PDB file of C-alpha atoms in Angstrom:
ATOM      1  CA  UNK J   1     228.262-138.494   0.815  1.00  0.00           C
ATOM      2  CA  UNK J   2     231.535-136.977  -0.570  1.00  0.00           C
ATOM      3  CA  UNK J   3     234.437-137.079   1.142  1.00  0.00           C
ATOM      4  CA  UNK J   4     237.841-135.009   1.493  1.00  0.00           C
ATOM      5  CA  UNK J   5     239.071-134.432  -1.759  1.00  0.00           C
ATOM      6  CA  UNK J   6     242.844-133.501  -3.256  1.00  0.00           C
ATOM      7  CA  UNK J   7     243.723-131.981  -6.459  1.00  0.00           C
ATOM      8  CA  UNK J   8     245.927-132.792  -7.859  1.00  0.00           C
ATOM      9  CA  UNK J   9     246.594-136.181  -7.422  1.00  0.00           C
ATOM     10  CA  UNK J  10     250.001-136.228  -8.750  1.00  0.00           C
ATOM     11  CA  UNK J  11     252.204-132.862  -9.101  1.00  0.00           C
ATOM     12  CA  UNK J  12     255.585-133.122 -11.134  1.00  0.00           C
ATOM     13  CA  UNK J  13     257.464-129.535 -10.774  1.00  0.00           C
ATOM     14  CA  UNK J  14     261.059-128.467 -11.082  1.00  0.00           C
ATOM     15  CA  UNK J  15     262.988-127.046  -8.482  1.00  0.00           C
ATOM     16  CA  UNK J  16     262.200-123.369  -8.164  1.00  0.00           C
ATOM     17  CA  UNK J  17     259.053-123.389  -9.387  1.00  0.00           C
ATOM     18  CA  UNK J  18     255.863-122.713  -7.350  1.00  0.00           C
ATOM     19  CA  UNK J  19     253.127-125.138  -6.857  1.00  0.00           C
ATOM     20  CA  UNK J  20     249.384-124.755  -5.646  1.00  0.00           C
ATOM     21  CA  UNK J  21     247.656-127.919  -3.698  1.00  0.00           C
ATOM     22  CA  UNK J  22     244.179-127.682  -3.328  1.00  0.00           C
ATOM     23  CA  UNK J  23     241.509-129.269  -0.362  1.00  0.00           C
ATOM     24  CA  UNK J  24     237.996-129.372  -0.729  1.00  0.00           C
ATOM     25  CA  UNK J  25     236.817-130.219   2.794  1.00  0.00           C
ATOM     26  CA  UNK J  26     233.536-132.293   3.588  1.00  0.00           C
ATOM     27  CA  UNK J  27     230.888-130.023   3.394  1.00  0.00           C
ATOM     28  CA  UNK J  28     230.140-128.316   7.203  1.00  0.00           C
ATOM     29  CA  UNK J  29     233.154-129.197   8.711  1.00  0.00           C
ATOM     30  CA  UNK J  30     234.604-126.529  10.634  1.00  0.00           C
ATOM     31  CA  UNK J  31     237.965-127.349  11.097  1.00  0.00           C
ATOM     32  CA  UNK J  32     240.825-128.613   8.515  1.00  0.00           C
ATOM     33  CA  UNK J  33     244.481-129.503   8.615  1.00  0.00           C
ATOM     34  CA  UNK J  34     247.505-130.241   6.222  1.00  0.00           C
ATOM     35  CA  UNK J  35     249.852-132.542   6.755  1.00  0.00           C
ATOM     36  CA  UNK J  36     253.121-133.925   4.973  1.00  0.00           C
ATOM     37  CA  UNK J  37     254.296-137.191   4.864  1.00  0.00           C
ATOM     38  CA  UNK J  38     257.395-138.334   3.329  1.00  0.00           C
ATOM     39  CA  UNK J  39     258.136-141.841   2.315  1.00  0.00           C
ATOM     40  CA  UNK J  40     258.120-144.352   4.987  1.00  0.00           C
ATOM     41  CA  UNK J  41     257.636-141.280   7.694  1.00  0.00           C
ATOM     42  CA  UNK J  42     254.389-140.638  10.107  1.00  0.00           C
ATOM     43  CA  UNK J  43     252.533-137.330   9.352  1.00  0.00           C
ATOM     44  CA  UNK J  44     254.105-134.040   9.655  1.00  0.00           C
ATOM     45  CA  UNK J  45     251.793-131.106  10.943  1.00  0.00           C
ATOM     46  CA  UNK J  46     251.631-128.110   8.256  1.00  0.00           C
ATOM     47  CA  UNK J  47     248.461-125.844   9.283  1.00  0.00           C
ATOM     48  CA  UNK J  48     245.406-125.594  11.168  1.00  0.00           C
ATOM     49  CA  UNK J  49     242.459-124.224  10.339  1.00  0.00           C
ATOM     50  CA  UNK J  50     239.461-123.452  12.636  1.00  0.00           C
ATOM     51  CA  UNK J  51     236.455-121.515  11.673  1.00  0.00           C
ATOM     52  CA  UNK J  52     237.081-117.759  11.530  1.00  0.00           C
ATOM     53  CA  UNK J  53     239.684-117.925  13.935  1.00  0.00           C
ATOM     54  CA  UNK J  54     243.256-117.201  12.886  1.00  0.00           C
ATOM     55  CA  UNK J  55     245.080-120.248  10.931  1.00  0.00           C
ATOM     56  CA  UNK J  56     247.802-122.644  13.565  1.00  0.00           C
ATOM     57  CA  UNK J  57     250.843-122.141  11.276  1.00  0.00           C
ATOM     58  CA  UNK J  58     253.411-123.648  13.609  1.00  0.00           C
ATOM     59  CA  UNK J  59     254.540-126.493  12.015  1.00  0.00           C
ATOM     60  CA  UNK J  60     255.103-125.218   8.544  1.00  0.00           C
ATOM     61  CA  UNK J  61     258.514-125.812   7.815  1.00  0.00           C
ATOM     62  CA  UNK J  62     259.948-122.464   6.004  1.00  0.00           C
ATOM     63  CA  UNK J  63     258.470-119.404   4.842  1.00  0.00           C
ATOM     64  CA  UNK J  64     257.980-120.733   1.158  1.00  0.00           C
ATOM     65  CA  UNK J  65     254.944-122.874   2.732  1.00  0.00           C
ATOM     66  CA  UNK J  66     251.951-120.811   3.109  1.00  0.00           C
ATOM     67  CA  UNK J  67     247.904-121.768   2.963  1.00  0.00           C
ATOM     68  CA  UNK J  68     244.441-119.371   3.135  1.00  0.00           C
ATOM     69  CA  UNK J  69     241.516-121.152   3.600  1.00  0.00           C
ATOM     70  CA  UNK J  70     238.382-119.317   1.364  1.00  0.00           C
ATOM     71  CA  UNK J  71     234.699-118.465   2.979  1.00  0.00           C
ATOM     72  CA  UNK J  72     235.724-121.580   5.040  1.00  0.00           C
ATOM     73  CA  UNK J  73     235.551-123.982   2.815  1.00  0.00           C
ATOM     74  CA  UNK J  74     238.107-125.068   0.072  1.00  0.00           C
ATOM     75  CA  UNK J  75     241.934-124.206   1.039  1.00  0.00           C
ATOM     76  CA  UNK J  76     245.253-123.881  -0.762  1.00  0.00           C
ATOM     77  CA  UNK J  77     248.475-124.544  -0.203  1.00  0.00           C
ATOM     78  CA  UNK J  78     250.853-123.109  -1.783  1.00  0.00           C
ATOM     79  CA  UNK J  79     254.820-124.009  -1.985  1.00  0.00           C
ATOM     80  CA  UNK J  80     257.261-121.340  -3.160  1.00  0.00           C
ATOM     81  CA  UNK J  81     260.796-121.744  -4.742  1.00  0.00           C
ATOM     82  CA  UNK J  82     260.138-125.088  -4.156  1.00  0.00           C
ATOM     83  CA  UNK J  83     263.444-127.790  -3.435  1.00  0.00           C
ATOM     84  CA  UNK J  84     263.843-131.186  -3.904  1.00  0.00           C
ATOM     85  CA  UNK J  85     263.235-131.931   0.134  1.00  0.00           C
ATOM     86  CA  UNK J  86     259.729-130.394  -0.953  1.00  0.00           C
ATOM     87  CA  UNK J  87     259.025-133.844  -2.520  1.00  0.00           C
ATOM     88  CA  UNK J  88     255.798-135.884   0.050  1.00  0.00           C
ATOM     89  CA  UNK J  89     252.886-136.432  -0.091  1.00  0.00           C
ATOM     90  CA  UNK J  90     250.583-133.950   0.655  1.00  0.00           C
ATOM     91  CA  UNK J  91     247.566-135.099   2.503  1.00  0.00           C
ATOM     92  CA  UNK J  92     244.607-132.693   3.976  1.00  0.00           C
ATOM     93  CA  UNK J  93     241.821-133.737   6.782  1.00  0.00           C
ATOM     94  CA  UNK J  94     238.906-131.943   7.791  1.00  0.00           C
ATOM     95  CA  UNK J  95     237.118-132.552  10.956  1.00  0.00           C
ATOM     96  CA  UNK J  96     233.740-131.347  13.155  1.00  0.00           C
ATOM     97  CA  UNK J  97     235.079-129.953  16.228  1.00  0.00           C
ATOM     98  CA  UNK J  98     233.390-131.669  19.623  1.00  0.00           C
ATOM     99  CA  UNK J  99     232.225-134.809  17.737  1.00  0.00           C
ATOM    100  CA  UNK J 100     235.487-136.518  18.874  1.00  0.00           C
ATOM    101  CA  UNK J 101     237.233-134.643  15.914  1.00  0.00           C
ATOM    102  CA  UNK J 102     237.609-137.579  14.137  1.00  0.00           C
ATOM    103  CA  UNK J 103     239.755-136.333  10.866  1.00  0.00           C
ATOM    104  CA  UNK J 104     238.438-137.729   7.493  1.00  0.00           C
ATOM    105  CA  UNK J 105     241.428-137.222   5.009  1.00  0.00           C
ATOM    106  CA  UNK J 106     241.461-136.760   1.143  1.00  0.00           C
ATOM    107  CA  UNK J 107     243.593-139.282  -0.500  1.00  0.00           C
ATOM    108  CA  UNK J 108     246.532-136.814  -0.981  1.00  0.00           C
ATOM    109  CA  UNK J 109     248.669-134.897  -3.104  1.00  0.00           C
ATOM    110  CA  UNK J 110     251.853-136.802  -4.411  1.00  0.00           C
ATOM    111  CA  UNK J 111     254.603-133.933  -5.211  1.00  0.00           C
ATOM    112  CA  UNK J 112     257.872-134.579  -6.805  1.00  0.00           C
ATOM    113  CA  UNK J 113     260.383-132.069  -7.089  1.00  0.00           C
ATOM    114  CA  UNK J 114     262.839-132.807  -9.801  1.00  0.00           C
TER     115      UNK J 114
ATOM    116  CA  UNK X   1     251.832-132.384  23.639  1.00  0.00           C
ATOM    117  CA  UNK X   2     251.348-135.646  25.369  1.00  0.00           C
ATOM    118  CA  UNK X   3     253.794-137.502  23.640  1.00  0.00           C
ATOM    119  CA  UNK X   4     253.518-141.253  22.067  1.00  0.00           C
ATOM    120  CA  UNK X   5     255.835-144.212  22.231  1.00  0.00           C
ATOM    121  CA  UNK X   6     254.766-147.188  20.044  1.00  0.00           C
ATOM    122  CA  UNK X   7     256.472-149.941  18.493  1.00  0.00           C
ATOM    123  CA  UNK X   8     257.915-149.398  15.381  1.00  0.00           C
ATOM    124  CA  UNK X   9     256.809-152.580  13.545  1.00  0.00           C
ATOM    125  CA  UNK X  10     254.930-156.152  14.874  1.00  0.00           C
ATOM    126  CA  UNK X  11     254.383-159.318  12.472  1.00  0.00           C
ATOM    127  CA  UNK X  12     251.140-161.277  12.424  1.00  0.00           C
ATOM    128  CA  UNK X  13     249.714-164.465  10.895  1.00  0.00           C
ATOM    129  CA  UNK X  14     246.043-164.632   9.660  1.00  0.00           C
ATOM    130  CA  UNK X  15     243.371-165.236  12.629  1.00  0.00           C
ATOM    131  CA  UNK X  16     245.722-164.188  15.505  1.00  0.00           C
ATOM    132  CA  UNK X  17     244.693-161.801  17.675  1.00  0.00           C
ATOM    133  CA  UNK X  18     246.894-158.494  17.621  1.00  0.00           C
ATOM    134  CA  UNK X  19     247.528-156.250  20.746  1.00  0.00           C
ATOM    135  CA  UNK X  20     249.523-152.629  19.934  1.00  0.00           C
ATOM    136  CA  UNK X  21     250.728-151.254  23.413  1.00  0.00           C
ATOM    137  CA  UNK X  22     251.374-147.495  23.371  1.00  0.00           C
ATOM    138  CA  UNK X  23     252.791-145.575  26.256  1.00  0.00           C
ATOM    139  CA  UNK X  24     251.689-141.958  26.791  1.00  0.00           C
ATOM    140  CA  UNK X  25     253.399-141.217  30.336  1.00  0.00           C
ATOM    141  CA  UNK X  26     252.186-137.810  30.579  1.00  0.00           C
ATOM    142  CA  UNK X  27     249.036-137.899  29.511  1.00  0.00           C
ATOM    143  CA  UNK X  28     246.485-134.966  31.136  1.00  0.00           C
ATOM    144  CA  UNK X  29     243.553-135.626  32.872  1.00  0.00           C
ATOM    145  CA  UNK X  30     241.639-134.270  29.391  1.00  0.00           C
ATOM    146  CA  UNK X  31     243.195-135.924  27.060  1.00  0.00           C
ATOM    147  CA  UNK X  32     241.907-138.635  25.104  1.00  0.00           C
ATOM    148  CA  UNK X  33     243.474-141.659  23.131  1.00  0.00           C
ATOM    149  CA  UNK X  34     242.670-141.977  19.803  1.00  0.00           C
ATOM    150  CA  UNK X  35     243.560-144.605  17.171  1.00  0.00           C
ATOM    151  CA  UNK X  36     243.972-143.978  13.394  1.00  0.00           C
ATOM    152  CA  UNK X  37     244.805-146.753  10.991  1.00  0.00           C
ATOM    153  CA  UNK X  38     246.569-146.080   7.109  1.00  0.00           C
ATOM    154  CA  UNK X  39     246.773-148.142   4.486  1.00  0.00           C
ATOM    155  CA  UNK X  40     249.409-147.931   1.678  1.00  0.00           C
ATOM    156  CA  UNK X  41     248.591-144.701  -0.876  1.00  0.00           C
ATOM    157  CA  UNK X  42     245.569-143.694   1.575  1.00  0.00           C
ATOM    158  CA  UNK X  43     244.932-140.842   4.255  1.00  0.00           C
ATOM    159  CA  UNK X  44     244.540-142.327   7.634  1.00  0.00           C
ATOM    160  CA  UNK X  45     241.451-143.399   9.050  1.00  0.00           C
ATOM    161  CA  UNK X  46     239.692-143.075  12.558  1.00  0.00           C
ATOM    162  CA  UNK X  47     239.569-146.653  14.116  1.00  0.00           C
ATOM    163  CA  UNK X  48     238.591-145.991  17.804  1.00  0.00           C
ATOM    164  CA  UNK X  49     238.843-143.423  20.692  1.00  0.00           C
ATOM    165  CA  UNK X  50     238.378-144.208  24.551  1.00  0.00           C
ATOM    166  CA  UNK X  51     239.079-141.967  27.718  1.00  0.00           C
ATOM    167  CA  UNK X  52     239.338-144.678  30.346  1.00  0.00           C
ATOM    168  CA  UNK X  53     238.600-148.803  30.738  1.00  0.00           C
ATOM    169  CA  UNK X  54     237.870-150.716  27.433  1.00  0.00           C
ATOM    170  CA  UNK X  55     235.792-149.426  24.018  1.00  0.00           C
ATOM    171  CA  UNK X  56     234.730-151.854  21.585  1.00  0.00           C
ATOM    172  CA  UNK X  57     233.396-151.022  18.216  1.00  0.00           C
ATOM    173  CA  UNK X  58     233.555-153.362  15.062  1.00  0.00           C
ATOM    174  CA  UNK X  59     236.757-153.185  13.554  1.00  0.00           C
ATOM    175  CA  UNK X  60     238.612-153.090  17.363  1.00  0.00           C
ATOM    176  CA  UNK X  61     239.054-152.785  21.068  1.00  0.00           C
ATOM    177  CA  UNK X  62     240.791-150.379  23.197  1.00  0.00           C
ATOM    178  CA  UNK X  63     242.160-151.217  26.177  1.00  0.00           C
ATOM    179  CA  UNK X  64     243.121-148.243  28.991  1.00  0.00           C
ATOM    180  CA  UNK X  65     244.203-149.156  32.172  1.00  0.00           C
ATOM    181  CA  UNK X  66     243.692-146.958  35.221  1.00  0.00           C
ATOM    182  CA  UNK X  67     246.643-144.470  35.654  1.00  0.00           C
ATOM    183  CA  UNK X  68     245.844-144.000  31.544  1.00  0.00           C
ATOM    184  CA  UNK X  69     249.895-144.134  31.194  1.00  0.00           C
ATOM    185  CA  UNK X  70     249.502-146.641  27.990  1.00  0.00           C
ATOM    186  CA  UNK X  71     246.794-148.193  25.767  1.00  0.00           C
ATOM    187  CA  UNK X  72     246.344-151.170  23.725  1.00  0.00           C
ATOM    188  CA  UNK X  73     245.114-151.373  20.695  1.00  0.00           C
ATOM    189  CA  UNK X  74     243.451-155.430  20.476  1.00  0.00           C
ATOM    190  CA  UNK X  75     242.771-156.518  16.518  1.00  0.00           C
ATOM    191  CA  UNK X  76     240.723-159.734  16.849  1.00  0.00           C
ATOM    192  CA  UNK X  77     241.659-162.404  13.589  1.00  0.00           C
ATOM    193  CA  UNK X  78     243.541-160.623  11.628  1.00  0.00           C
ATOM    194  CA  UNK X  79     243.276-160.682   7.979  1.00  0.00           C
ATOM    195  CA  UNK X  80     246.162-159.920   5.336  1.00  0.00           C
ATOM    196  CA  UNK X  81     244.323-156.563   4.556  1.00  0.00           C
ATOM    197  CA  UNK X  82     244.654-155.729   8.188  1.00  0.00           C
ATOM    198  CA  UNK X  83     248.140-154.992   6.914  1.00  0.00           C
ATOM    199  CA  UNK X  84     248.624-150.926   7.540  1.00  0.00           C
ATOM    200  CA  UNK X  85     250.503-148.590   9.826  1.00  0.00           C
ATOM    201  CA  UNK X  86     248.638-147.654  13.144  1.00  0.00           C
ATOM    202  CA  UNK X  87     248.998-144.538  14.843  1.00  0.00           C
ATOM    203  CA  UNK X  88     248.353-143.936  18.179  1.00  0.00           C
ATOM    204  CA  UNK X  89     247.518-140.283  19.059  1.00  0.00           C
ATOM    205  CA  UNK X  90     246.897-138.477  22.585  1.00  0.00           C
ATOM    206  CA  UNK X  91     244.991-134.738  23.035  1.00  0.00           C
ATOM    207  CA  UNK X  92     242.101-132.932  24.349  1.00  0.00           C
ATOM    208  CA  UNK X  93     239.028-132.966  22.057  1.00  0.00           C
ATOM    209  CA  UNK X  94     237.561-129.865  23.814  1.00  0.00           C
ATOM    210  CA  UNK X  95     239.972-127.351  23.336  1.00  0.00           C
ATOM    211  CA  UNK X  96     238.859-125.980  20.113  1.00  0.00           C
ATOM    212  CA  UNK X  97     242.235-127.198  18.492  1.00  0.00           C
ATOM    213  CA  UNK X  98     242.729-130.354  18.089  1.00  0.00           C
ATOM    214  CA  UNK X  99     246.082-131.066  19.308  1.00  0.00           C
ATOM    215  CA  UNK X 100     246.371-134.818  18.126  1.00  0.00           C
ATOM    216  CA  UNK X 101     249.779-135.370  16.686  1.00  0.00           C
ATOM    217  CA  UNK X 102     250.546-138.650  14.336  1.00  0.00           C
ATOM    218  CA  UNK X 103     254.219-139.851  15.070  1.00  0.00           C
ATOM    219  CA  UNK X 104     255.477-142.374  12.717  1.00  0.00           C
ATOM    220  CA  UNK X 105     253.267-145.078  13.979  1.00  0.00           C
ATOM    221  CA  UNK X 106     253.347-148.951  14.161  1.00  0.00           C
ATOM    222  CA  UNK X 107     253.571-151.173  11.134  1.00  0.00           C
ATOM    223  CA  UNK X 108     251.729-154.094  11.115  1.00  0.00           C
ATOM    224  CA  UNK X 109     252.640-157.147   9.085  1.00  0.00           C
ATOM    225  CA  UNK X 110     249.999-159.934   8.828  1.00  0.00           C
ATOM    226  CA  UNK X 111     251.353-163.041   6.819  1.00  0.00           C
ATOM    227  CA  UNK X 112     249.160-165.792   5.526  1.00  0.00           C
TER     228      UNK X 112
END
């Protein structure tokens, strides 16, 4: 069946400019998650998503970062003003909630601010 | 947050047997031990999850001793495309949140 994915793949912006990363979660899956991961770091927690319930935005990093999540399914991320410390990749999960909440992840969103 | 110490890196050779120790002193009595494995340019992948005493699935074992303070992670012959970064993650699947948290992980180098 299909599986988490990114689009796009690869985003090239220039500093300032606003950028819009979108997750299309596997189909039924409840919950979903964003992470960041910079080059040769683990994965930095952006935003949770749970049903209906109100989005986890603790760990996103400034108020430029901000994410909705539509009829609970696909969600966006969005990146304002963005700076060159913006530049990771940007990977999403989604996950059933109970079943062990194992997280399938998409294969990312590479973002280069210039 | 129970939080995770691992080794940064380990080195391997084809067909050895690899044990990944992580410590997670302050565990709670709900949490559960999870294992996630990522290759280079890829999302992370589940590998195996245990409460207590020793899971085995396929790909790996997990070892969990009785005070739960630390796990090991046991990779039996490994192969060159074993190669990846293993994160060991700690948090209560029944919450409604999952509270798992990736730190930077262990990368493992196998050499022919």
């Amino acid at each position: 069946g299909a599986g988490v994915s990114q689009s796009p793949s690869n985003k090239v912006t220039e500093k300032g400019k606003d950028v819009e990363l979108r997750c299309d979660p596997i189909s039924g899956h409840t919950a979903l998650y964003w992470y960041r991961q910079s080059l040769g770091q683990g994965l930095e927690f952006l935003i949770y998503f749970q049903g209906n319930s109100a989005p986890d935005k603790s760990g996103l990093p400034s108020d430029r970062f901000s994410a909705e999540r539509t009829g609970g399914s696909v969600s966006t991320l969005t990146i304002q003003r963005t700076q060159q410390e913006d530049s990771a990749v940007y990977l999403c999960a989604s996950s059933l909630v109970g079943q062990n909440n194992e997280q399938f992840f998409g294969p990312g969103t590479r973002l280069t601010v210039l | 947050l129970a939080k995770t110490t691992q080794p940064i890196s380990m080195d391997s050779y084809e067909g050895q047997e690899v044990n990944i120790t992580c410590s997670h002193n302050n565990i709670a009595t709900n949490d559960y031990i999870t294992w996630y494995q990522q290759f280079p340019s890829q999302g992370p992948r589940f590998i195996i999850q245990g409460y207590k005493t020793k899971v085995t699935n396929e790909v790996a074992s997990l070892f969990i001793p009785a005070d739960r303070k630390s796990s090991t992670l046991s990779l039996p012959r490994v192969s060159l495309s074993d190669t990846a970064v293993y994160y060991c993650l700690v948090g209560d699947l029944n919450s409604g949140y999952s509270t798992l948290t990736f730190g930077k992980g262990t990368m493992l180098l196998v050499s022919p």
